[in-house]
Coordinates of C-alpha atoms in Angstrom, one line a residue:
M1 CA -32.6 -23.6 10.6
G2 CA -35.7 -21.4 9.6
R3 CA -35.2 -18.5 7.6
K4 CA -36.5 -16.2 10.1
F5 CA -34.3 -17.6 13.0
R6 CA -31.3 -17.1 10.7
L7 CA -32.3 -13.4 10.0
M8 CA -32.8 -12.7 13.8
L9 CA -29.2 -14.7 14.2
F10 CA -27.7 -12.5 11.3
L11 CA -28.8 -9.3 12.7
S12 CA -27.4 -10.2 16.2
V13 CA -24.2 -11.0 14.7
M14 CA -24.1 -7.8 13.0
L15 CA -24.8 -5.9 16.1
I16 CA -21.9 -7.7 17.7
L17 CA -19.6 -6.8 14.6
T18 CA -20.7 -3.3 14.9
L19 CA -19.8 -2.8 18.3
A20 CA -16.2 -4.8 17.8
L21 CA -15.9 -2.5 14.8
A22 CA -16.4 0.4 16.6
A23 CA -14.5 -0.6 19.4
C24 CA -11.2 -1.0 17.1
V25 CA -11.7 2.0 14.8
G26 CA -8.3 3.8 14.2
D27 CA -7.3 6.1 16.8
P28 CA -6.1 9.6 15.2
D29 CA -3.3 9.3 18.0
D30 CA -1.9 6.2 16.0
E31 CA -1.7 7.9 12.8
P32 CA 1.7 7.7 11.1
A33 CA 4.0 10.5 12.3
S34 CA 5.8 10.9 9.3
N35 CA 3.4 12.7 7.0
E36 CA 5.8 15.6 6.0
S37 CA 7.7 16.1 3.3
H38 CA 11.2 15.1 3.4
D39 CA 14.0 17.7 3.1
D40 CA 17.4 17.1 3.1
T41 CA 18.3 20.4 4.2
S42 CA 16.1 20.8 7.2
D43 CA 18.3 19.3 9.7
E44 CA 20.1 22.5 11.0
S45 CA 23.5 20.4 12.0
N46 CA 23.4 18.8 8.8
E47 CA 24.1 15.5 10.4
T48 CA 23.3 12.5 8.6
T49 CA 21.0 10.2 10.1
S50 CA 20.5 6.4 9.2
E51 CA 17.0 7.5 8.6
D52 CA 18.2 10.0 6.1
N53 CA 19.9 7.2 4.3
K54 CA 17.0 5.5 3.2
Y55 CA 15.8 8.6 1.0
G56 CA 16.5 8.9 -2.6
G57 CA 17.3 6.8 -5.6
V58 CA 15.4 5.3 -8.7
L59 CA 13.2 2.1 -8.1
T60 CA 12.5 -0.1 -11.2
V61 CA 10.1 -2.8 -11.1
A62 CA 9.6 -5.2 -13.8
M63 CA 6.5 -6.8 -14.4
I64 CA 5.7 -9.5 -17.3
D65 CA 2.8 -7.3 -19.1
S66 CA 1.9 -3.7 -19.8
P67 CA -0.8 -2.0 -17.9
M68 CA -3.7 -1.1 -20.5
R69 CA -5.5 2.0 -18.7
L70 CA -5.4 3.2 -15.2
D71 CA -8.9 4.1 -14.6
P72 CA -9.8 2.1 -11.2
I73 CA -13.5 1.3 -13.0
D74 CA -12.0 0.0 -16.2
Y75 CA -8.9 -2.1 -14.8
S76 CA -9.2 -6.1 -15.5
G77 CA -5.5 -6.9 -15.0
V78 CA -3.3 -7.6 -12.0
Y79 CA -0.4 -5.5 -13.2
E80 CA -2.8 -2.2 -13.7
S81 CA -3.6 -2.7 -10.1
H82 CA -0.2 -2.8 -9.1
V83 CA 0.5 0.7 -10.5
I84 CA -3.1 2.2 -9.2
R85 CA -2.2 1.1 -5.6
S86 CA 1.1 3.6 -6.2
I87 CA -0.9 6.5 -7.0
A88 CA -4.3 6.1 -5.4
D89 CA -5.8 5.0 -2.2
T90 CA -9.1 3.2 -1.1
L91 CA -11.2 4.0 2.1
V92 CA -9.6 1.1 3.9
V93 CA -7.3 -1.9 3.1
Y94 CA -6.1 -5.1 4.1
S95 CA -3.5 -5.7 6.7
E96 CA -0.4 -7.2 5.4
D97 CA -1.5 -10.9 6.5
L98 CA -4.6 -10.5 4.9
S99 CA -6.4 -11.2 8.5
E100 CA -7.8 -7.5 9.3
I101 CA -9.4 -4.6 7.7
E102 CA -7.6 -1.5 8.7
P103 CA -8.3 2.2 8.1
S104 CA -6.6 4.1 4.8
L105 CA -8.4 7.1 3.9
A106 CA -11.1 6.5 6.3
E107 CA -10.1 6.8 9.7
S108 CA -13.1 5.0 11.4
W109 CA -16.3 3.6 10.4
T110 CA -19.5 2.3 12.3
I111 CA -22.4 0.1 10.8
S112 CA -26.0 0.4 11.6
D113 CA -28.0 -2.5 13.3
D114 CA -29.4 -3.7 10.2
M115 CA -26.2 -3.6 8.4
M116 CA -27.6 -1.1 5.6
I117 CA -25.8 1.8 6.6
Y118 CA -22.0 2.4 6.9
T119 CA -20.7 5.8 8.4
F120 CA -17.0 6.5 7.5
D121 CA -15.2 9.2 9.0
L122 CA -12.3 10.4 6.5
R123 CA -8.8 12.0 7.0
E124 CA -8.5 15.7 6.9
D125 CA -5.0 15.4 5.8
A126 CA -5.3 13.6 2.5
Y127 CA -4.0 15.9 -0.5
F128 CA -4.6 14.7 -4.1
Q129 CA -1.6 14.7 -6.5
P130 CA -1.8 18.1 -8.5
G131 CA -2.9 17.4 -11.9
E132 CA -4.3 19.6 -15.0
F133 CA -7.7 20.5 -13.4
Q134 CA -6.6 21.3 -9.8
D135 CA -3.5 21.8 -7.8
G136 CA -3.1 19.3 -5.1
R137 CA -6.3 19.9 -3.3
Q138 CA -7.5 18.4 -0.1
M139 CA -9.5 15.1 -0.5
T140 CA -13.7 15.9 0.9
A141 CA -16.4 13.6 1.1
E142 CA -17.8 14.8 -2.0
D143 CA -15.0 13.0 -4.0
V144 CA -15.8 9.7 -1.9
K145 CA -19.2 9.8 -3.0
F146 CA -18.1 10.6 -6.3
S147 CA -16.0 8.3 -6.9
L148 CA -18.1 4.9 -4.9
E149 CA -20.8 5.8 -6.8
R150 CA -19.1 6.1 -9.9
S151 CA -17.8 2.5 -9.4
A152 CA -21.1 1.4 -8.5
N153 CA -22.7 2.3 -11.7
D154 CA -19.6 1.9 -14.2
S155 CA -17.2 -0.6 -13.1
A156 CA -16.5 -3.0 -15.9
M157 CA -16.1 -5.9 -13.4
N158 CA -18.8 -4.6 -11.0
R159 CA -16.3 -4.3 -8.2
L160 CA -18.8 -2.5 -6.2
R161 CA -22.2 -4.1 -5.6
G162 CA -25.4 -3.3 -3.8
I163 CA -24.9 0.4 -3.4
E164 CA -28.0 2.3 -3.2
S165 CA -26.6 5.6 -2.6
V166 CA -23.8 7.5 -0.8
E167 CA -24.6 10.4 1.0
V168 CA -22.4 13.4 2.1
I169 CA -22.6 14.1 5.9
D170 CA -20.4 16.6 6.1
E171 CA -16.8 17.7 4.9
F172 CA -15.4 14.7 6.1
S173 CA -17.8 12.0 6.6
I174 CA -20.2 9.9 4.3
E175 CA -22.8 7.3 4.6
I176 CA -22.9 4.2 2.3
H177 CA -26.5 3.3 1.9
L178 CA -26.9 -0.6 0.7
T179 CA -29.9 -2.0 -1.0
E180 CA -29.4 -5.3 1.1
P181 CA -26.8 -6.3 3.7
N182 CA -23.6 -7.3 2.2
A183 CA -20.9 -9.1 4.0
A184 CA -18.1 -8.4 1.9
L185 CA -18.7 -4.7 1.6
M186 CA -15.4 -4.0 3.7
A187 CA -13.3 -6.3 1.7
M188 CA -14.9 -4.6 -1.6
L189 CA -13.7 -1.2 -0.6
T190 CA -10.1 -2.4 -0.1
D191 CA -10.4 -3.2 -4.2
A192 CA -8.0 -0.7 -6.3
G193 CA -11.1 -0.5 -8.5
N194 CA -12.9 1.5 -5.4
S195 CA -10.1 3.8 -5.2
I196 CA -10.9 7.3 -4.3
L197 CA -10.5 9.7 -7.2
P198 CA -10.8 13.9 -7.7
K199 CA -14.1 14.7 -9.3
D200 CA -12.7 17.7 -11.3
E201 CA -9.8 15.4 -12.8
V202 CA -11.9 12.3 -13.9
E203 CA -14.4 14.9 -15.7
G204 CA -11.8 17.0 -17.1
H205 CA -10.1 14.2 -18.7
G206 CA -12.8 12.3 -19.6
D207 CA -12.0 9.5 -21.5
D208 CA -8.4 9.9 -21.2
F209 CA -8.3 9.8 -17.5
G210 CA -7.2 6.3 -17.6
V211 CA -3.8 7.7 -18.8
N212 CA -3.9 10.5 -16.6
L213 CA -4.6 8.8 -13.3
V214 CA -4.3 11.1 -10.1
G215 CA -5.0 10.0 -6.4
T216 CA -4.2 10.8 -3.2
G217 CA -1.4 8.1 -3.3
P218 CA 2.4 8.0 -2.4
F219 CA 3.5 8.6 -6.2
S220 CA 2.4 10.9 -9.0
L221 CA 2.0 9.8 -12.7
E222 CA 5.0 11.4 -14.4
E223 CA 5.7 9.8 -17.8
W224 CA 4.1 6.7 -19.7
A225 CA 5.7 5.2 -22.4
T226 CA 3.1 2.8 -23.6
D227 CA 4.2 -0.9 -23.5
D228 CA 7.6 0.2 -22.2
Y229 CA 7.4 1.8 -18.6
I230 CA 5.5 4.1 -16.3
Q231 CA 7.4 6.5 -14.3
L232 CA 6.2 7.8 -11.1
T233 CA 7.5 10.4 -8.8
R234 CA 7.0 11.2 -5.0
H235 CA 4.0 12.6 -3.7
D236 CA 5.2 14.8 -1.2
D237 CA 1.8 15.6 0.5
Y238 CA 1.0 12.1 0.8
W239 CA -0.9 11.5 4.3
G240 CA 1.1 8.6 5.4
Q241 CA 4.9 7.6 5.1
T242 CA 6.8 9.5 2.6
A243 CA 8.0 7.6 0.3
F244 CA 11.8 7.1 0.7
I245 CA 12.6 6.2 -3.1
D246 CA 12.3 9.7 -5.4
E247 CA 10.9 7.9 -8.5
L248 CA 9.1 4.6 -9.1
I249 CA 9.4 2.9 -12.5
W250 CA 7.1 0.2 -13.5
K251 CA 8.5 -1.6 -16.6
S252 CA 7.1 -4.0 -19.0
I253 CA 9.0 -6.9 -20.0
S254 CA 7.1 -9.4 -21.6
D255 CA 10.1 -12.2 -21.7
R256 CA 10.9 -14.0 -18.7
N257 CA 14.3 -14.5 -19.5
M258 CA 15.0 -10.8 -20.7
M259 CA 13.1 -10.0 -17.4
V260 CA 15.4 -12.1 -15.3
N261 CA 18.5 -10.9 -16.9
A262 CA 17.3 -7.3 -16.4
L263 CA 17.6 -8.4 -12.8
R264 CA 20.9 -9.8 -12.6
T265 CA 22.5 -6.9 -14.7
G266 CA 20.9 -4.5 -12.3
E267 CA 18.8 -2.7 -14.7
V268 CA 15.9 -3.4 -12.3
D269 CA 15.5 -4.1 -8.8
I270 CA 12.6 -6.1 -8.6
A271 CA 11.2 -8.6 -10.9
I272 CA 7.5 -9.6 -10.1
G273 CA 6.4 -13.2 -10.7
I274 CA 9.7 -15.4 -11.3
D275 CA 9.0 -18.9 -12.6
G276 CA 10.2 -21.9 -14.5
Q277 CA 13.8 -22.4 -14.6
N278 CA 14.3 -18.7 -13.8
R279 CA 13.3 -19.8 -10.5
Q280 CA 16.7 -21.8 -10.0
I281 CA 18.9 -18.9 -11.8
V282 CA 17.8 -16.2 -9.4
E283 CA 18.1 -18.6 -6.2
E284 CA 22.0 -19.3 -7.1
E285 CA 22.6 -15.5 -8.0
E286 CA 24.5 -14.0 -5.0
E287 CA 23.2 -10.5 -5.4
I288 CA 19.6 -11.7 -5.8
S289 CA 16.9 -13.3 -3.8
L290 CA 13.4 -15.1 -4.5
L291 CA 10.9 -14.2 -2.5
T292 CA 7.8 -16.5 -2.2
T293 CA 4.6 -17.1 -0.5
P294 CA 1.7 -19.7 -1.2
G295 CA -0.7 -17.7 -3.0
L296 CA -4.3 -16.6 -3.1
S297 CA -3.9 -17.4 -6.9
I298 CA -5.3 -19.9 -9.1
E299 CA -5.1 -20.9 -12.8
Y300 CA -7.9 -22.7 -14.7
A301 CA -8.8 -23.4 -18.4
A302 CA -12.1 -22.3 -18.9
L303 CA -14.7 -23.9 -21.1
N304 CA -17.1 -21.9 -23.4
M305 CA -20.9 -22.9 -22.0
D306 CA -22.8 -20.9 -24.4
S307 CA -21.4 -22.1 -28.0
G308 CA -19.4 -24.8 -29.6
P309 CA -19.0 -28.7 -28.5
T310 CA -18.2 -27.3 -24.9
A311 CA -21.8 -26.2 -24.4
D312 CA -22.4 -30.1 -24.0
K313 CA -21.8 -31.1 -20.3
K314 CA -20.6 -34.3 -21.4
V315 CA -17.9 -32.5 -23.7
R316 CA -16.8 -30.6 -20.6
E317 CA -16.5 -33.8 -18.6
A318 CA -14.5 -35.4 -21.5
L319 CA -11.9 -32.6 -21.6
N320 CA -11.9 -32.8 -17.8
L321 CA -11.1 -36.3 -18.0
A322 CA -8.8 -36.3 -20.9
T323 CA -6.3 -33.5 -19.1
N324 CA -3.6 -34.8 -17.0
V325 CA -3.3 -31.8 -14.8
D326 CA -0.3 -33.5 -12.7
D327 CA 1.8 -33.9 -16.0
L328 CA 1.1 -30.4 -17.0
I329 CA 2.3 -29.0 -13.4
E330 CA 5.4 -31.4 -14.0
G331 CA 6.0 -29.9 -17.3
V332 CA 5.0 -26.1 -16.4
F333 CA 6.4 -26.1 -12.9
Q334 CA 9.5 -28.4 -12.9
W335 CA 11.2 -25.8 -11.1
G336 CA 8.5 -25.4 -8.5
G337 CA 6.0 -22.8 -7.7
A338 CA 2.5 -24.7 -8.1
E339 CA 0.4 -27.1 -6.7
R340 CA -2.5 -28.9 -8.2
S341 CA -6.1 -27.2 -8.0
Y342 CA -9.3 -28.7 -7.8
L343 CA -11.8 -26.1 -7.1
P344 CA -12.3 -22.5 -8.3
L345 CA -11.2 -21.3 -4.9
P346 CA -7.5 -21.3 -3.7
Q347 CA -6.6 -23.9 -0.7
D348 CA -6.0 -21.2 1.6
S349 CA -9.2 -19.4 1.3
W350 CA -11.5 -19.8 4.3
G351 CA -14.0 -21.2 2.2
Y352 CA -12.4 -23.9 0.6
F353 CA -13.9 -27.8 0.5
E354 CA -11.2 -30.0 0.6
E355 CA -13.6 -32.8 1.2
L356 CA -15.1 -32.1 -2.1
E357 CA -11.5 -32.7 -4.1
V358 CA -12.8 -36.4 -4.6
E359 CA -15.8 -35.7 -6.7
V360 CA -13.3 -33.7 -9.0
P361 CA -12.7 -36.1 -12.4
G362 CA -9.5 -37.5 -12.2
Y363 CA -7.3 -38.4 -15.5
D364 CA -9.4 -41.2 -17.2
P365 CA -9.1 -41.0 -21.4
E366 CA -10.8 -44.1 -21.9
R367 CA -13.8 -42.4 -19.9
A368 CA -13.1 -39.4 -21.9
K369 CA -13.5 -41.0 -25.4
V370 CA -17.1 -42.7 -24.2
L371 CA -18.3 -39.3 -23.4
M372 CA -17.1 -37.6 -26.6
E373 CA -18.8 -40.7 -28.7
E374 CA -22.0 -40.1 -26.6
S375 CA -21.7 -36.4 -27.7
G376 CA -21.5 -36.8 -31.1
Y377 CA -17.8 -36.0 -31.4
P378 CA -16.1 -39.7 -31.6
D379 CA -13.5 -38.1 -33.9
G380 CA -12.9 -35.2 -32.0
F381 CA -13.4 -31.6 -33.3
E382 CA -11.5 -28.2 -34.1
T383 CA -11.1 -25.5 -31.4
D384 CA -9.1 -22.6 -30.2
I385 CA -7.1 -21.8 -27.1
Y386 CA -6.6 -18.3 -26.1
V387 CA -3.7 -17.6 -23.8
I388 CA -1.3 -15.0 -22.8
E389 CA 2.4 -15.5 -23.5
S390 CA 3.1 -16.4 -19.8
R391 CA 0.7 -19.5 -19.7
S392 CA 1.8 -20.3 -23.5
S393 CA 3.6 -23.5 -22.3
H394 CA 0.0 -24.4 -20.3
A395 CA -1.7 -24.3 -23.5
Q396 CA 0.8 -26.4 -25.5
I397 CA 0.7 -29.3 -23.0
L398 CA -3.1 -29.0 -23.0
Q399 CA -3.2 -29.1 -26.7
N400 CA -1.0 -31.9 -27.0
Q401 CA -3.1 -33.8 -24.3
L402 CA -6.4 -33.2 -26.0
K403 CA -5.1 -34.3 -29.5
E404 CA -3.6 -37.8 -28.2
N405 CA -6.4 -38.4 -25.8
L406 CA -9.6 -37.3 -28.0
N407 CA -8.2 -36.0 -31.4
I408 CA -9.1 -32.7 -30.7
D409 CA -7.4 -30.0 -32.8
A410 CA -6.7 -27.0 -30.9
S411 CA -5.2 -23.9 -32.2
V412 CA -2.9 -22.0 -29.6
N413 CA -3.7 -18.4 -30.3
V414 CA -1.1 -16.3 -27.8
V415 CA -2.1 -12.7 -27.7
E416 CA -1.2 -9.7 -25.6
W417 CA -3.3 -8.6 -22.5
G418 CA -5.7 -6.5 -24.2
T419 CA -6.8 -9.1 -27.2
F420 CA -7.0 -11.7 -24.3
S421 CA -9.4 -10.1 -22.0
E422 CA -11.5 -8.6 -24.7
T423 CA -11.6 -12.0 -26.3
A424 CA -12.4 -13.8 -23.1
A425 CA -14.7 -11.3 -21.7
S426 CA -16.7 -11.1 -24.8
G427 CA -17.5 -14.9 -25.1
N428 CA -15.6 -15.4 -28.2
A429 CA -12.8 -17.8 -26.8
P430 CA -13.7 -21.6 -26.9
I431 CA -11.4 -22.1 -24.2
Y432 CA -9.1 -19.8 -22.4
I433 CA -6.8 -20.4 -20.0
M434 CA -5.8 -17.5 -17.4
G435 CA -5.4 -17.0 -13.5
W436 CA -7.2 -15.2 -10.8
S437 CA -5.9 -13.7 -7.8
W438 CA -7.8 -11.7 -5.0
Y439 CA -8.8 -11.9 -1.4
P440 CA -9.1 -14.5 1.1
D441 CA -13.1 -13.8 0.9
P442 CA -14.5 -16.5 -1.1
D443 CA -17.2 -13.7 -2.6
F444 CA -14.1 -12.4 -4.9
F445 CA -13.8 -15.6 -6.4
L446 CA -17.0 -17.0 -6.6
Y447 CA -19.6 -14.2 -7.5
Q448 CA -17.1 -12.7 -10.0
M449 CA -16.4 -15.7 -11.7
L450 CA -19.6 -17.9 -11.4
H451 CA -22.5 -15.2 -10.8
S452 CA -24.4 -15.1 -14.1
D453 CA -24.4 -11.4 -13.4
Q454 CA -20.6 -11.6 -14.5
I455 CA -21.5 -13.0 -17.9
G456 CA -19.7 -10.3 -20.3
S457 CA -17.0 -9.5 -18.0
L458 CA -13.5 -11.4 -17.7
G459 CA -14.5 -13.0 -14.8
N460 CA -17.2 -15.1 -16.2
G461 CA -16.2 -15.0 -20.0
Y462 CA -17.4 -18.9 -20.3
G463 CA -20.9 -17.9 -19.8
Y464 CA -21.7 -19.7 -16.9
H465 CA -25.2 -19.4 -15.2
N466 CA -26.7 -21.6 -12.8
E467 CA -29.8 -19.9 -10.9
D468 CA -29.3 -22.2 -7.8
V469 CA -25.6 -20.9 -7.6
D470 CA -26.8 -16.9 -8.3
E471 CA -29.1 -17.5 -5.6
L472 CA -26.6 -18.8 -3.1
L473 CA -24.0 -16.2 -3.9
S474 CA -26.4 -13.8 -3.0
L475 CA -27.1 -15.2 0.2
A476 CA -23.5 -15.7 0.9
V477 CA -23.4 -11.9 1.5
S478 CA -26.5 -10.8 2.5
E479 CA -27.9 -13.5 4.9
T480 CA -25.4 -13.9 7.5
V481 CA -21.9 -12.5 8.3
D482 CA -20.9 -15.6 10.5
Q483 CA -17.8 -17.0 8.5
E484 CA -18.8 -20.7 9.7
E485 CA -22.5 -19.9 8.2
R486 CA -20.8 -18.7 4.8
T487 CA -18.6 -21.2 4.6
A488 CA -21.6 -23.9 4.7
I489 CA -23.1 -21.6 1.9
Y490 CA -19.9 -21.5 -0.4
H491 CA -19.5 -25.2 0.4
D492 CA -22.8 -25.8 -1.2
I493 CA -22.1 -23.7 -3.9
L494 CA -18.9 -25.5 -5.2
E495 CA -20.6 -28.8 -4.9
L496 CA -23.0 -27.2 -7.5
V497 CA -20.0 -25.9 -9.6
V498 CA -18.2 -29.3 -9.7
E499 CA -21.4 -31.1 -11.0
D500 CA -21.5 -28.5 -14.2
M501 CA -17.8 -28.6 -14.8
P502 CA -17.4 -25.4 -16.5
R503 CA -13.9 -25.5 -16.4
I504 CA -10.4 -27.4 -16.0
E505 CA -8.9 -26.3 -12.6
L506 CA -4.9 -26.4 -13.1
T507 CA -3.1 -25.0 -10.2
N508 CA -2.2 -23.2 -7.0
V509 CA 0.4 -20.9 -7.7
E510 CA 3.2 -18.9 -5.4
I511 CA 3.3 -15.4 -5.6
T512 CA 6.9 -15.0 -6.3
A513 CA 9.3 -11.8 -6.9
G514 CA 13.2 -11.6 -7.8
V515 CA 14.6 -8.6 -5.7
R516 CA 18.2 -7.4 -5.6
N517 CA 19.4 -7.5 -2.2
N518 CA 20.2 -3.9 -1.8
I519 CA 16.5 -3.4 -1.7
Q520 CA 14.9 -3.5 1.5
G521 CA 11.6 -3.4 3.1
F522 CA 9.9 -5.4 0.4
N523 CA 8.0 -8.3 0.5
V524 CA 5.3 -10.3 -1.6
R525 CA 1.8 -10.8 -0.4
A526 CA -0.5 -14.0 -0.9
D527 CA -3.3 -11.7 -2.6
N528 CA -0.7 -10.5 -5.1
T529 CA -0.6 -7.2 -4.5
F530 CA 2.9 -5.5 -4.8
I531 CA 3.3 -2.3 -2.2
I532 CA 6.4 -0.2 -2.4
T533 CA 4.8 2.7 -0.3
N534 CA 1.8 2.7 2.1
D535 CA 1.1 3.3 5.4
T536 CA 3.1 0.4 7.0
T537 CA 5.5 -0.3 4.0
N538 CA 8.1 1.9 2.7
V539 CA 10.6 0.1 0.4
W540 CA 14.3 1.8 -0.1
K541 CA 17.7 1.0 -1.6
E542 CA 20.5 0.8 0.3
D543 CA 23.9 2.3 -2.0

């Protein structure tokens, strides 16, 4: 298919999409009715209703790691995004089943025929939580312009690409002007990194805004005890459903056994990320339920391509051949929760290429030894594996396999998230094991982890650089919005990546949470976002 024809087809599809989106935009009459502050004394008859019984109490949610900063342009860990989503909103959001983009701070939108201008009509009933530099004022188009341009220019992980400018049309409408068509833009705008913030608070706090986050979300940041808990209180001027609970506490418990014990005793109401034998323990408890769903979430061992022995492709292939992934999964996930991964995409992503799995090196230690000898490392070498505590068992099994099969002496460095992300992003880790969860669109995996523009960020900390992959990744969002055509491009990309072998793919993992049975309205999502209150979800505690 010629490029000119493809462009004409692309523009035709854009027009159809534009009309479809224009027809599907939110109707003001469909706004949630419950955007008023809850007042226990407002019922003149003092009659208690079932709805009233949902209000009140403190909900404590445990997670395995501690957020470092809550400034959306800085965040790099999923734990940080959980808290950010409780405090701040984005223009649009994914539906709970991840099948559609839905209104949030933007009520409706249109897209120009050439896909270069996105026009958004904003809610007029969104108010920021009171902060040090404003008293809870109304969100306006100027805040959206400020927030999106700030993210486009300063996001540590390039969470908003291809923005030429954001123009304020009037107090509650904006236009986003792109440098080129971008089929992934609407999905990008759902990212917590692109939350809408009050300019006065951001500029007033400066570098400290990351510990003083203010947004338009359902909860306000009340107190932050570093490495312990973050306390939030209900934001009564939230535009969506008023939160049922009075307080939300995100508690960090780095030991998974201690986290489950806290769940069993009722110290916490929800525990995020239940794995290993704790899955069985939770399932056997009468007062607790284990929630699971197949996740858009993968784990892998990244191999440094810039320096050290793994810069040699034969060494990377040898490490792939010497790793028995099935044994690793059996060792780490003997109580379930993961399947083998072959590609740098989750199997449930629409861009997945199942037929390519046969091209991924299988377990063959004898072939691995030959490649090591050809590479000049017949006696192995010394290296380091970086990992956070929750994946230390992955690293120990990989360490043993590399020693047994290739005489590689790998030191396992278990570090906290901040040190890990800094070491990995800066290219200073010879090998690191981490996970990646995001949205169904392949762009959020493949661009972030494989484009050379991402070298120096956490996504591409292993320094992968392939000009053909770079070009295809750009084409996949700029050349067409047709999912079938984009899928074909992503398959071409995956073929090139499998040939380069920058990583050892390990697992597709489930998203899990342990929940006490008196907690209602909570569920787990495949994209690893945990929502307590938004326009469609509202968690409460039964007495």
